[in-house]
Amino acid sequence: MMQTQIELRNLLRSIDHKGYPAYKSLAGAWKFDRYTLVIDHVQGDPFAAPSKVSIHIDGAKAGFPADMIQYKYTRTALADALVRRFGREAEQYSHKAKGSGKSGLLSVSRPGQEVLERSACEIAADTGNLVFRLEVGFPANGRTINAGELEKILFQFLPKCIEQSLFYRNADKKHLAAVKELAQDQQYIRTQLKERALAAFVADGSILPRESGVSDRPMKNAVRFHTPASMETAMELPNAGLIKGMGIPQGVTLIVGGGYHGKSTLLKALERGVYNHIAGDGREYVITDDTAVKIRAEDGRSIKHTDISMFINGLPNGKDTKAFMTEDASGSTSQAANVIEAMEAGARLFLIDEDTSATNFMIRDELMARVVHHDMEPITPFIDRVEELYQTYGISTILVAGSCGSYFYKADHVIQMYQYEPSEITAMAKQEAERFAGYAKDKPGLNQSEPPVFDRRFASDKKAAQNDRIKVKGMGRDAVSIDRDTIELRYVEQLVDSEQTMALGYMVKYARQRLFDGKKDLKAVAGLLQKMVEEKGIGAVCEGRYLPCGLAVPRQQEIFACLNRCRALRI
Ligand code: ADP
Ligand code: MG
């Protein structure tokens, strides 16, 4: 029999004024009237990371309608809305209970503008059973238990938060209906992208620029997006009805325009369009092929046996570029590896900004080609592969190019940004390009490329496998360290949340300890990780008795990106 809330209260009162470790006796499941409170982990002292608490509610009692739970995209949107709601409630009570250190803290995941699947709130597809996770600072004076303050939290504050946010009968039903409908509309656009062979869609009226470099909220008084007539695409959304916007076809698309006219801002919005955004964000209907990967230069990254021979051959030091290795890549080799690894990760769209690219990777102009003969140049620039990538591998490219006209020859569509407004100038650009003919189209000596080899098998790490004390330490969005091996993710630009980074850390740890065996290749390992998360939730990769912290599910592409940057992996 599970113990009751009355027993919890009695136990709590009995440990008042004792030393802090006596709090450990509270660990376990406690039955409240309409939910079960589980104290998953008790912190060691009031200054340590706060205690982990979860709330478990029967689907029938929580009462959320089946049509919100049935499909993954609405279920994720609902869970996201509950996290935001609970977070607002909990904020009122955080630190209302007093004491030293983290006493009284109520901490809930804080989602940004994107809707992500999180360990903070998981809803079972079949039963609607709901688990909500948060952190609570168990109160103390010095290191002496203050049971009265914890009693306030567990018997007054939390029950109020739970009642207000986790039961449908008390919910803002209109708001939740709107959340569901937006998710359905976004999903509809995603399926339409495939049906209409589009790489991305940007609705008229969208707000693309953000408030500032440090705020992801929409810019106030921004110029709203307006589609050029020739690229107008209409969609009849199931809920919002008819909308119009710019459909960017698959193939090679160039975004050009003068400096400061909004090119990078458009590309950034497309990068984020792999995720759904919340209402009011301005990018609700900016939807990109969700396999899209931003490709950029990344000097200094480590590369592990990646076949970059499609772009780089015959290096002066005789290094093998079919299984290229370095602990400190150059601009061009890093960008080449980023392309190949994204291919392996299943990308069907590359997003590239000239601003963050290695010039010698992107182009080679006529004059340079005449002076430095191609035999002496190891790099086959991206421009010579961009058509092949689409025609042979079905991978589209959307490229921002403010200064390099050579890509006009290769582009299927050219969009010009002028004062934040796009126009389509494909015909004009092509005409000018024909007249100019500065770029030799059939360059002699262009390497015929062979398909890249994706066959990387990393060795099992016996020492790691037996070590159950390996620590995963998050360093914000930008990096995570596993066993003191730091994985730099700053330039993996489509990671949007530190909880995703943390989840990646646990995934790499799990892969190192349990999956890599010298036989399974990288793709198989990444696939297994994703499958585990799909079937059992993100907690599956943590192995512990409780989820160590807030985790958000990353995309398959970022799982690959993280494994590829793990310096500790050995062949
Ligand atoms: P580019 O890449 O063409 O040089 P950016 O995309 O970096 O230009 O945009 C330049 C500036 O204009 C940025 O500060 C950005 O926030 C702002 N901006 C971009 N789009 C809009 C818009 N639609 N309305 C208002 N300001 C915008
Ligand atoms: Mg720019």
PDB file of C-alpha atoms and ligand atoms in Angstrom, residues 259-260 262-265 353 355 400, ligand 2:
ATOM      1  CA  GLY A 259      23.708  44.741 -46.555  1.00  0.00           C
ATOM      2  CA  TYR A 260      21.225  45.235 -43.735  1.00  0.00           C
ATOM      3  CA  GLY A 262      17.083  41.413 -43.875  1.00  0.00           C
ATOM      4  CA  LYS A 263      18.726  38.443 -45.602  1.00  0.00           C
ATOM      5  CA  SER A 264      20.198  36.800 -42.510  1.00  0.00           C
ATOM      6  CA  THR A 265      17.019  37.497 -40.582  1.00  0.00           C
ATOM      7  CA  ASP A 353      24.716  32.196 -44.796  1.00  0.00           C
ATOM      8  CA  ASP A 355      28.297  35.697 -43.263  1.00  0.00           C
ATOM      9  CA  VAL A 400      22.317  33.848 -48.461  1.00  0.00           C
TER      10      VAL A 400
HETATM   11 MG    MG B   2      23.652  39.038 -43.066  1.00  0.00          MG
END
